[in-house]
DNA sequence: GTTAGCATGTAAGGAGTTACATGATTTT
DNA sequence: AAAATCATGTAACTCCTTACATGCTAAC
């Protein structure tokens, strides 16, 4: 009933903090920004939006905000544009600053990372290090369990185990590199060149209609 | 109510096919055999077992099977040992032979792979190839979406995307190696460089019993 | 003139988890 | 005698999906 999920709620607040949007677009951005990690359907998004409005974290702007013509002229069905309220912003910042174990478990880490641009450096460090030690712990258990059961397992199970461990080891290396980068300045190591410092504050413009963004399955 | 899950049900049938077990042990094996991929709690396992019994796929053996003393003598609380019935075996083989898209989606692929030892070679091939082309499709979408949105994304989102894509690419390579191995004989491919045919024995491991099997969270 | 995309929603249900409840037995 | 492990189970809840319902517009 309440629909106050963890990940979805967090992501919605985070995206709306960057700029107001309506549900349909939000869902597209959700499924590209968070990339591989999660995909959400309208069946969860719309109820979530309503719940967030009821809590006072979002406000609906019935039609196109301020400078836009009413729906009756554009023809399109009335969009409901959602925008983060002051309380919503405050709440999101609370969430951002949390560094409990929740922050680095599998379900949450991806979305936390996705909003690292909005996160303070020390929180980023704690989350990255928390994640890394969580994975190292897991790795130790896997090694122990493998040593115990190695000869009972068939080739495929063994191969699955091996590949799983390698994946975890790879993520640990990735985290180590990121932690190293954090310690000594900016993330670096992107595809493009270093962008010094763009806070990305108020941008009342919407980026671009972006014709076909088919993220549907 | 019915609790007839996908993954859990499959895994339970698969493990019980190898040998009868009681719930508690089953759960431990579930969480090590399937490794990183999933962890199940008693709250889902026990109802699932009951549902499988009701469908006639499992049978309960109230106490320790045939040659064992009754619970009143061993002291232990009566274990309920579950064993796969003939119908259950048949059903599991049906499941094993299915090669629909379900078999290679994220949620199912791991458990399907874990029981490749029980799966016929052509089914294995179809599942591996299905998985691979699913991932390649996903990769194409990610690349397209990245090309479209690259400059709007901040460094962290970009890095997340990049790492996600690399993970998928890595899994594709893994699958390709496995497919290649399948085509030309046995799985092979152990941990180190090419070991001709040693099922893993000599190793600087400590065979320590390690009494605490704490798979709990 | 039909497919594809835009846009919003609801009802029902699936697949699991957490927290609780119980109790015996082995280890420390 | 306390703590850990073995062992089984239930009720309530979470978070999300699927399938459905609606209707408009742009492009092929």
PDB file of N, CA and C in Angstrom, chain B residues 70-149:
ATOM      1  N   UNK B  70      15.167 -44.422  15.350  1.00  0.00           N
ATOM      2  CA  UNK B  70      14.130 -43.396  15.426  1.00  0.00           C
ATOM      3  C   UNK B  70      14.591 -42.194  16.226  1.00  0.00           C
ATOM      4  N   UNK B  71      13.930 -41.102  16.034  1.00  0.00           N
ATOM      5  CA  UNK B  71      14.332 -39.850  16.659  1.00  0.00           C
ATOM      6  C   UNK B  71      14.354 -39.962  18.174  1.00  0.00           C
ATOM      7  N   UNK B  72      13.453 -40.794  18.708  1.00  0.00           N
ATOM      8  CA  UNK B  72      13.377 -40.937  20.155  1.00  0.00           C
ATOM      9  C   UNK B  72      14.680 -41.467  20.742  1.00  0.00           C
ATOM     10  N   UNK B  73      15.458 -42.159  19.913  1.00  0.00           N
ATOM     11  CA  UNK B  73      16.721 -42.680  20.428  1.00  0.00           C
ATOM     12  C   UNK B  73      17.893 -41.740  20.145  1.00  0.00           C
ATOM     13  N   UNK B  74      17.899 -41.172  18.963  1.00  0.00           N
ATOM     14  CA  UNK B  74      19.022 -40.283  18.659  1.00  0.00           C
ATOM     15  C   UNK B  74      18.920 -38.998  19.464  1.00  0.00           C
ATOM     16  N   UNK B  75      17.738 -38.738  19.958  1.00  0.00           N
ATOM     17  CA  UNK B  75      17.591 -37.525  20.741  1.00  0.00           C
ATOM     18  C   UNK B  75      17.166 -36.345  19.902  1.00  0.00           C
ATOM     19  N   UNK B  76      17.810 -36.135  18.810  1.00  0.00           N
ATOM     20  CA  UNK B  76      17.529 -34.990  17.938  1.00  0.00           C
ATOM     21  C   UNK B  76      16.056 -34.835  17.631  1.00  0.00           C
ATOM     22  N   UNK B  77      15.661 -33.662  17.457  1.00  0.00           N
ATOM     23  CA  UNK B  77      14.320 -33.384  16.968  1.00  0.00           C
ATOM     24  C   UNK B  77      14.118 -34.103  15.642  1.00  0.00           C
ATOM     25  N   UNK B  78      12.920 -34.612  15.453  1.00  0.00           N
ATOM     26  CA  UNK B  78      12.643 -35.377  14.249  1.00  0.00           C
ATOM     27  C   UNK B  78      12.937 -34.553  12.999  1.00  0.00           C
ATOM     28  N   UNK B  79      13.879 -35.024  12.231  1.00  0.00           N
ATOM     29  CA  UNK B  79      14.136 -34.386  10.949  1.00  0.00           C
ATOM     30  C   UNK B  79      13.114 -34.883   9.959  1.00  0.00           C
ATOM     31  N   UNK B  80      12.795 -34.047   9.028  1.00  0.00           N
ATOM     32  CA  UNK B  80      11.948 -34.500   7.941  1.00  0.00           C
ATOM     33  C   UNK B  80      12.813 -34.569   6.705  1.00  0.00           C
ATOM     34  N   UNK B  81      13.096 -35.774   6.306  1.00  0.00           N
ATOM     35  CA  UNK B  81      13.941 -35.947   5.137  1.00  0.00           C
ATOM     36  C   UNK B  81      13.063 -35.969   3.890  1.00  0.00           C
ATOM     37  N   UNK B  82      13.440 -35.162   2.938  1.00  0.00           N
ATOM     38  CA  UNK B  82      12.671 -35.087   1.694  1.00  0.00           C
ATOM     39  C   UNK B  82      13.395 -35.838   0.597  1.00  0.00           C
ATOM     40  N   UNK B  83      12.590 -36.498  -0.205  1.00  0.00           N
ATOM     41  CA  UNK B  83      13.173 -37.249  -1.314  1.00  0.00           C
ATOM     42  C   UNK B  83      12.319 -37.013  -2.547  1.00  0.00           C
ATOM     43  N   UNK B  84      12.974 -37.032  -3.686  1.00  0.00           N
ATOM     44  CA  UNK B  84      12.280 -36.783  -4.940  1.00  0.00           C
ATOM     45  C   UNK B  84      11.477 -38.019  -5.343  1.00  0.00           C
ATOM     46  N   UNK B  85      10.213 -37.845  -5.669  1.00  0.00           N
ATOM     47  CA  UNK B  85       9.416 -38.968  -6.160  1.00  0.00           C
ATOM     48  C   UNK B  85       9.687 -39.178  -7.652  1.00  0.00           C
ATOM     49  N   UNK B  86       9.124 -40.238  -8.182  1.00  0.00           N
ATOM     50  CA  UNK B  86       9.285 -40.500  -9.620  1.00  0.00           C
ATOM     51  C   UNK B  86       8.689 -39.365 -10.435  1.00  0.00           C
ATOM     52  N   UNK B  87       7.522 -38.914  -9.997  1.00  0.00           N
ATOM     53  CA  UNK B  87       6.881 -37.792 -10.696  1.00  0.00           C
ATOM     54  C   UNK B  87       7.728 -36.529 -10.603  1.00  0.00           C
ATOM     55  N   UNK B  88       8.310 -36.340  -9.430  1.00  0.00           N
ATOM     56  CA  UNK B  88       9.170 -35.177  -9.241  1.00  0.00           C
ATOM     57  C   UNK B  88      10.361 -35.220 -10.174  1.00  0.00           C
ATOM     58  N   UNK B  89      10.911 -36.415 -10.305  1.00  0.00           N
ATOM     59  CA  UNK B  89      12.065 -36.577 -11.177  1.00  0.00           C
ATOM     60  C   UNK B  89      11.703 -36.251 -12.618  1.00  0.00           C
ATOM     61  N   UNK B  90      10.556 -36.767 -12.999  1.00  0.00           N
ATOM     62  CA  UNK B  90      10.074 -36.514 -14.357  1.00  0.00           C
ATOM     63  C   UNK B  90       9.870 -35.018 -14.579  1.00  0.00           C
ATOM     64  N   UNK B  91       9.239 -34.404 -13.619  1.00  0.00           N
ATOM     65  CA  UNK B  91       8.980 -32.963 -13.719  1.00  0.00           C
ATOM     66  C   UNK B  91      10.276 -32.172 -13.812  1.00  0.00           C
ATOM     67  N   UNK B  92      11.240 -32.548 -13.006  1.00  0.00           N
ATOM     68  CA  UNK B  92      12.518 -31.837 -13.038  1.00  0.00           C
ATOM     69  C   UNK B  92      13.195 -31.993 -14.389  1.00  0.00           C
ATOM     70  N   UNK B  93      13.071 -33.186 -14.953  1.00  0.00           N
ATOM     71  CA  UNK B  93      13.669 -33.374 -16.268  1.00  0.00           C
ATOM     72  C   UNK B  93      12.980 -32.528 -17.340  1.00  0.00           C
ATOM     73  N   UNK B  94      11.675 -32.376 -17.169  1.00  0.00           N
ATOM     74  CA  UNK B  94      10.958 -31.452 -18.061  1.00  0.00           C
ATOM     75  C   UNK B  94      11.521 -30.047 -17.935  1.00  0.00           C
ATOM     76  N   UNK B  95      11.674 -29.619 -16.703  1.00  0.00           N
ATOM     77  CA  UNK B  95      12.198 -28.276 -16.467  1.00  0.00           C
ATOM     78  C   UNK B  95      13.587 -28.124 -17.068  1.00  0.00           C
ATOM     79  N   UNK B  96      14.410 -29.157 -16.860  1.00  0.00           N
ATOM     80  CA  UNK B  96      15.785 -29.117 -17.364  1.00  0.00           C
ATOM     81  C   UNK B  96      15.833 -28.974 -18.872  1.00  0.00           C
ATOM     82  N   UNK B  97      14.853 -29.543 -19.532  1.00  0.00           N
ATOM     83  CA  UNK B  97      14.909 -29.545 -20.999  1.00  0.00           C
ATOM     84  C   UNK B  97      14.322 -28.286 -21.612  1.00  0.00           C
ATOM     85  N   UNK B  98      13.741 -27.445 -20.791  1.00  0.00           N
ATOM     86  CA  UNK B  98      13.159 -26.214 -21.331  1.00  0.00           C
ATOM     87  C   UNK B  98      14.226 -25.215 -21.727  1.00  0.00           C
ATOM     88  N   UNK B  99      14.043 -24.640 -22.911  1.00  0.00           N
ATOM     89  CA  UNK B  99      15.032 -23.668 -23.371  1.00  0.00           C
ATOM     90  C   UNK B  99      14.386 -22.351 -23.778  1.00  0.00           C
ATOM     91  N   UNK B 100      13.271 -22.031 -23.171  1.00  0.00           N
ATOM     92  CA  UNK B 100      12.645 -20.736 -23.452  1.00  0.00           C
ATOM     93  C   UNK B 100      13.516 -19.604 -22.940  1.00  0.00           C
ATOM     94  N   UNK B 101      13.126 -18.363 -23.235  1.00  0.00           N
ATOM     95  CA  UNK B 101      13.865 -17.188 -22.766  1.00  0.00           C
ATOM     96  C   UNK B 101      14.041 -17.190 -21.246  1.00  0.00           C
ATOM     97  N   UNK B 102      13.097 -17.799 -20.547  1.00  0.00           N
ATOM     98  CA  UNK B 102      13.210 -17.884 -19.098  1.00  0.00           C
ATOM     99  C   UNK B 102      14.547 -18.469 -18.675  1.00  0.00           C
ATOM    100  N   UNK B 103      15.049 -19.387 -19.481  1.00  0.00           N
ATOM    101  CA  UNK B 103      16.249 -20.104 -19.064  1.00  0.00           C
ATOM    102  C   UNK B 103      17.470 -19.203 -19.002  1.00  0.00           C
ATOM    103  N   UNK B 104      17.504 -18.147 -19.779  1.00  0.00           N
ATOM    104  CA  UNK B 104      18.732 -17.346 -19.815  1.00  0.00           C
ATOM    105  C   UNK B 104      18.565 -15.931 -19.285  1.00  0.00           C
ATOM    106  N   UNK B 105      17.436 -15.631 -18.724  1.00  0.00           N
ATOM    107  CA  UNK B 105      17.323 -14.336 -18.053  1.00  0.00           C
ATOM    108  C   UNK B 105      18.122 -14.354 -16.756  1.00  0.00           C
ATOM    109  N   UNK B 106      18.423 -13.173 -16.264  1.00  0.00           N
ATOM    110  CA  UNK B 106      19.264 -13.038 -15.081  1.00  0.00           C
ATOM    111  C   UNK B 106      18.855 -13.929 -13.909  1.00  0.00           C
ATOM    112  N   UNK B 107      17.570 -13.956 -13.646  1.00  0.00           N
ATOM    113  CA  UNK B 107      17.114 -14.653 -12.435  1.00  0.00           C
ATOM    114  C   UNK B 107      17.313 -16.153 -12.538  1.00  0.00           C
ATOM    115  N   UNK B 108      17.220 -16.690 -13.759  1.00  0.00           N
ATOM    116  CA  UNK B 108      17.235 -18.142 -13.903  1.00  0.00           C
ATOM    117  C   UNK B 108      18.560 -18.714 -14.366  1.00  0.00           C
ATOM    118  N   UNK B 109      19.329 -17.938 -15.068  1.00  0.00           N
ATOM    119  CA  UNK B 109      20.509 -18.508 -15.703  1.00  0.00           C
ATOM    120  C   UNK B 109      21.451 -19.194 -14.708  1.00  0.00           C
ATOM    121  N   UNK B 110      21.684 -18.534 -13.588  1.00  0.00           N
ATOM    122  CA  UNK B 110      22.597 -19.089 -12.590  1.00  0.00           C
ATOM    123  C   UNK B 110      22.205 -20.476 -12.148  1.00  0.00           C
ATOM    124  N   UNK B 111      20.953 -20.637 -11.836  1.00  0.00           N
ATOM    125  CA  UNK B 111      20.513 -21.926 -11.322  1.00  0.00           C
ATOM    126  C   UNK B 111      20.480 -22.969 -12.434  1.00  0.00           C
ATOM    127  N   UNK B 112      20.199 -22.533 -13.635  1.00  0.00           N
ATOM    128  CA  UNK B 112      20.254 -23.459 -14.755  1.00  0.00           C
ATOM    129  C   UNK B 112      21.675 -23.968 -14.945  1.00  0.00           C
ATOM    130  N   UNK B 113      22.609 -23.043 -14.875  1.00  0.00           N
ATOM    131  CA  UNK B 113      24.011 -23.421 -15.037  1.00  0.00           C
ATOM    132  C   UNK B 113      24.452 -24.383 -13.936  1.00  0.00           C
ATOM    133  N   UNK B 114      24.014 -24.101 -12.727  1.00  0.00           N
ATOM    134  CA  UNK B 114      24.407 -24.935 -11.582  1.00  0.00           C
ATOM    135  C   UNK B 114      24.024 -26.396 -11.786  1.00  0.00           C
ATOM    136  N   UNK B 115      22.998 -26.643 -12.582  1.00  0.00           N
ATOM    137  CA  UNK B 115      22.594 -28.025 -12.813  1.00  0.00           C
ATOM    138  C   UNK B 115      22.901 -28.498 -14.231  1.00  0.00           C
ATOM    139  N   UNK B 116      23.857 -27.874 -14.840  1.00  0.00           N
ATOM    140  CA  UNK B 116      24.294 -28.301 -16.171  1.00  0.00           C
ATOM    141  C   UNK B 116      24.833 -29.727 -16.148  1.00  0.00           C
ATOM    142  N   UNK B 117      25.329 -30.130 -15.020  1.00  0.00           N
ATOM    143  CA  UNK B 117      25.795 -31.505 -14.891  1.00  0.00           C
ATOM    144  C   UNK B 117      24.698 -32.527 -15.173  1.00  0.00           C
ATOM    145  N   UNK B 118      23.463 -32.122 -14.955  1.00  0.00           N
ATOM    146  CA  UNK B 118      22.314 -33.002 -15.195  1.00  0.00           C
ATOM    147  C   UNK B 118      21.638 -32.728 -16.537  1.00  0.00           C
ATOM    148  N   UNK B 119      22.204 -31.794 -17.287  1.00  0.00           N
ATOM    149  CA  UNK B 119      21.525 -31.306 -18.487  1.00  0.00           C
ATOM    150  C   UNK B 119      22.173 -31.879 -19.734  1.00  0.00           C
ATOM    151  N   UNK B 120      21.379 -32.138 -20.739  1.00  0.00           N
ATOM    152  CA  UNK B 120      21.935 -32.689 -21.985  1.00  0.00           C
ATOM    153  C   UNK B 120      22.716 -31.620 -22.734  1.00  0.00           C
ATOM    154  N   UNK B 121      23.647 -32.070 -23.529  1.00  0.00           N
ATOM    155  CA  UNK B 121      24.555 -31.127 -24.168  1.00  0.00           C
ATOM    156  C   UNK B 121      23.865 -30.117 -25.081  1.00  0.00           C
ATOM    157  N   UNK B 122      22.891 -30.564 -25.835  1.00  0.00           N
ATOM    158  CA  UNK B 122      22.269 -29.612 -26.763  1.00  0.00           C
ATOM    159  C   UNK B 122      21.467 -28.547 -26.016  1.00  0.00           C
ATOM    160  N   UNK B 123      20.864 -28.936 -24.923  1.00  0.00           N
ATOM    161  CA  UNK B 123      20.170 -27.935 -24.104  1.00  0.00           C
ATOM    162  C   UNK B 123      21.184 -26.950 -23.524  1.00  0.00           C
ATOM    163  N   UNK B 124      22.275 -27.467 -23.026  1.00  0.00           N
ATOM    164  CA  UNK B 124      23.333 -26.585 -22.510  1.00  0.00           C
ATOM    165  C   UNK B 124      23.738 -25.569 -23.556  1.00  0.00           C
ATOM    166  N   UNK B 125      23.945 -26.053 -24.769  1.00  0.00           N
ATOM    167  CA  UNK B 125      24.355 -25.153 -25.849  1.00  0.00           C
ATOM    168  C   UNK B 125      23.311 -24.070 -26.093  1.00  0.00           C
ATOM    169  N   UNK B 126      22.067 -24.477 -26.153  1.00  0.00           N
ATOM    170  CA  UNK B 126      21.014 -23.493 -26.422  1.00  0.00           C
ATOM    171  C   UNK B 126      20.932 -22.454 -25.319  1.00  0.00           C
ATOM    172  N   UNK B 127      21.086 -22.906 -24.091  1.00  0.00           N
ATOM    173  CA  UNK B 127      21.001 -21.966 -22.976  1.00  0.00           C
ATOM    174  C   UNK B 127      22.182 -20.999 -22.991  1.00  0.00           C
ATOM    175  N   UNK B 128      23.372 -21.539 -23.222  1.00  0.00           N
ATOM    176  CA  UNK B 128      24.559 -20.677 -23.260  1.00  0.00           C
ATOM    177  C   UNK B 128      24.473 -19.670 -24.394  1.00  0.00           C
ATOM    178  N   UNK B 129      24.038 -20.152 -25.546  1.00  0.00           N
ATOM    179  CA  UNK B 129      23.947 -19.244 -26.695  1.00  0.00           C
ATOM    180  C   UNK B 129      22.816 -18.236 -26.520  1.00  0.00           C
ATOM    181  N   UNK B 130      21.737 -18.702 -25.949  1.00  0.00           N
ATOM    182  CA  UNK B 130      20.637 -17.784 -25.667  1.00  0.00           C
ATOM    183  C   UNK B 130      21.065 -16.692 -24.719  1.00  0.00           C
ATOM    184  N   UNK B 131      21.750 -17.084 -23.678  1.00  0.00           N
ATOM    185  CA  UNK B 131      22.258 -16.104 -22.717  1.00  0.00           C
ATOM    186  C   UNK B 131      23.185 -15.116 -23.412  1.00  0.00           C
ATOM    187  N   UNK B 132      24.091 -15.647 -24.202  1.00  0.00           N
ATOM    188  CA  UNK B 132      25.053 -14.767 -24.843  1.00  0.00           C
ATOM    189  C   UNK B 132      24.375 -13.757 -25.757  1.00  0.00           C
ATOM    190  N   UNK B 133      23.416 -14.212 -26.540  1.00  0.00           N
ATOM    191  CA  UNK B 133      22.812 -13.233 -27.450  1.00  0.00           C
ATOM    192  C   UNK B 133      21.923 -12.258 -26.686  1.00  0.00           C
ATOM    193  N   UNK B 134      21.352 -12.712 -25.599  1.00  0.00           N
ATOM    194  CA  UNK B 134      20.623 -11.783 -24.730  1.00  0.00           C
ATOM    195  C   UNK B 134      21.536 -10.679 -24.225  1.00  0.00           C
ATOM    196  N   UNK B 135      22.740 -11.065 -23.813  1.00  0.00           N
ATOM    197  CA  UNK B 135      23.676 -10.081 -23.280  1.00  0.00           C
ATOM    198  C   UNK B 135      24.198  -9.168 -24.377  1.00  0.00           C
ATOM    199  N   UNK B 136      24.372  -9.712 -25.548  1.00  0.00           N
ATOM    200  CA  UNK B 136      24.861  -8.873 -26.648  1.00  0.00           C
ATOM    201  C   UNK B 136      23.834  -7.826 -27.051  1.00  0.00           C
ATOM    202  N   UNK B 137      22.608  -8.249 -27.029  1.00  0.00           N
ATOM    203  CA  UNK B 137      21.488  -7.334 -27.258  1.00  0.00           C
ATOM    204  C   UNK B 137      21.491  -6.207 -26.220  1.00  0.00           C
ATOM    205  N   UNK B 138      21.658  -6.602 -24.999  1.00  0.00           N
ATOM    206  CA  UNK B 138      21.694  -5.606 -23.923  1.00  0.00           C
ATOM    207  C   UNK B 138      22.849  -4.640 -24.103  1.00  0.00           C
ATOM    208  N   UNK B 139      23.969  -5.206 -24.501  1.00  0.00           N
ATOM    209  CA  UNK B 139      25.166  -4.404 -24.735  1.00  0.00           C
ATOM    210  C   UNK B 139      24.921  -3.375 -25.823  1.00  0.00           C
ATOM    211  N   UNK B 140      24.240  -3.795 -26.870  1.00  0.00           N
ATOM    212  CA  UNK B 140      23.956  -2.876 -27.985  1.00  0.00           C
ATOM    213  C   UNK B 140      23.092  -1.718 -27.503  1.00  0.00           C
ATOM    214  N   UNK B 141      22.098  -2.035 -26.712  1.00  0.00           N
ATOM    215  CA  UNK B 141      21.243  -0.977 -26.172  1.00  0.00           C
ATOM    216  C   UNK B 141      22.022  -0.027 -25.287  1.00  0.00           C
ATOM    217  N   UNK B 142      22.894  -0.595 -24.480  1.00  0.00           N
ATOM    218  CA  UNK B 142      23.674   0.245 -23.592  1.00  0.00           C
ATOM    219  C   UNK B 142      24.579   1.179 -24.372  1.00  0.00           C
ATOM    220  N   UNK B 143      25.197   0.630 -25.407  1.00  0.00           N
ATOM    221  CA  UNK B 143      26.080   1.466 -26.222  1.00  0.00           C
ATOM    222  C   UNK B 143      25.303   2.587 -26.887  1.00  0.00           C
ATOM    223  N   UNK B 144      24.154   2.252 -27.436  1.00  0.00           N
ATOM    224  CA  UNK B 144      23.326   3.256 -28.107  1.00  0.00           C
ATOM    225  C   UNK B 144      22.909   4.338 -27.119  1.00  0.00           C
ATOM    226  N   UNK B 145      22.434   3.899 -25.973  1.00  0.00           N
ATOM    227  CA  UNK B 145      21.967   4.848 -24.971  1.00  0.00           C
ATOM    228  C   UNK B 145      23.109   5.717 -24.474  1.00  0.00           C
ATOM    229  N   UNK B 146      24.281   5.110 -24.354  1.00  0.00           N
ATOM    230  CA  UNK B 146      25.440   5.861 -23.897  1.00  0.00           C
ATOM    231  C   UNK B 146      25.843   6.920 -24.921  1.00  0.00           C
ATOM    232  N   UNK B 147      25.806   6.547 -26.188  1.00  0.00           N
ATOM    233  CA  UNK B 147      26.163   7.493 -27.254  1.00  0.00           C
ATOM    234  C   UNK B 147      25.213   8.688 -27.249  1.00  0.00           C
ATOM    235  N   UNK B 148      23.956   8.435 -26.946  1.00  0.00           N
ATOM    236  CA  UNK B 148      22.960   9.489 -26.946  1.00  0.00           C
ATOM    237  C   UNK B 148      23.111  10.433 -25.753  1.00  0.00           C
ATOM    238  N   UNK B 149      23.453   9.864 -24.590  1.00  0.00           N
ATOM    239  CA  UNK B 149      23.358  10.632 -23.349  1.00  0.00           C
ATOM    240  C   UNK B 149      24.696  10.955 -22.727  1.00  0.00           C
TER     241      UNK B 149
END
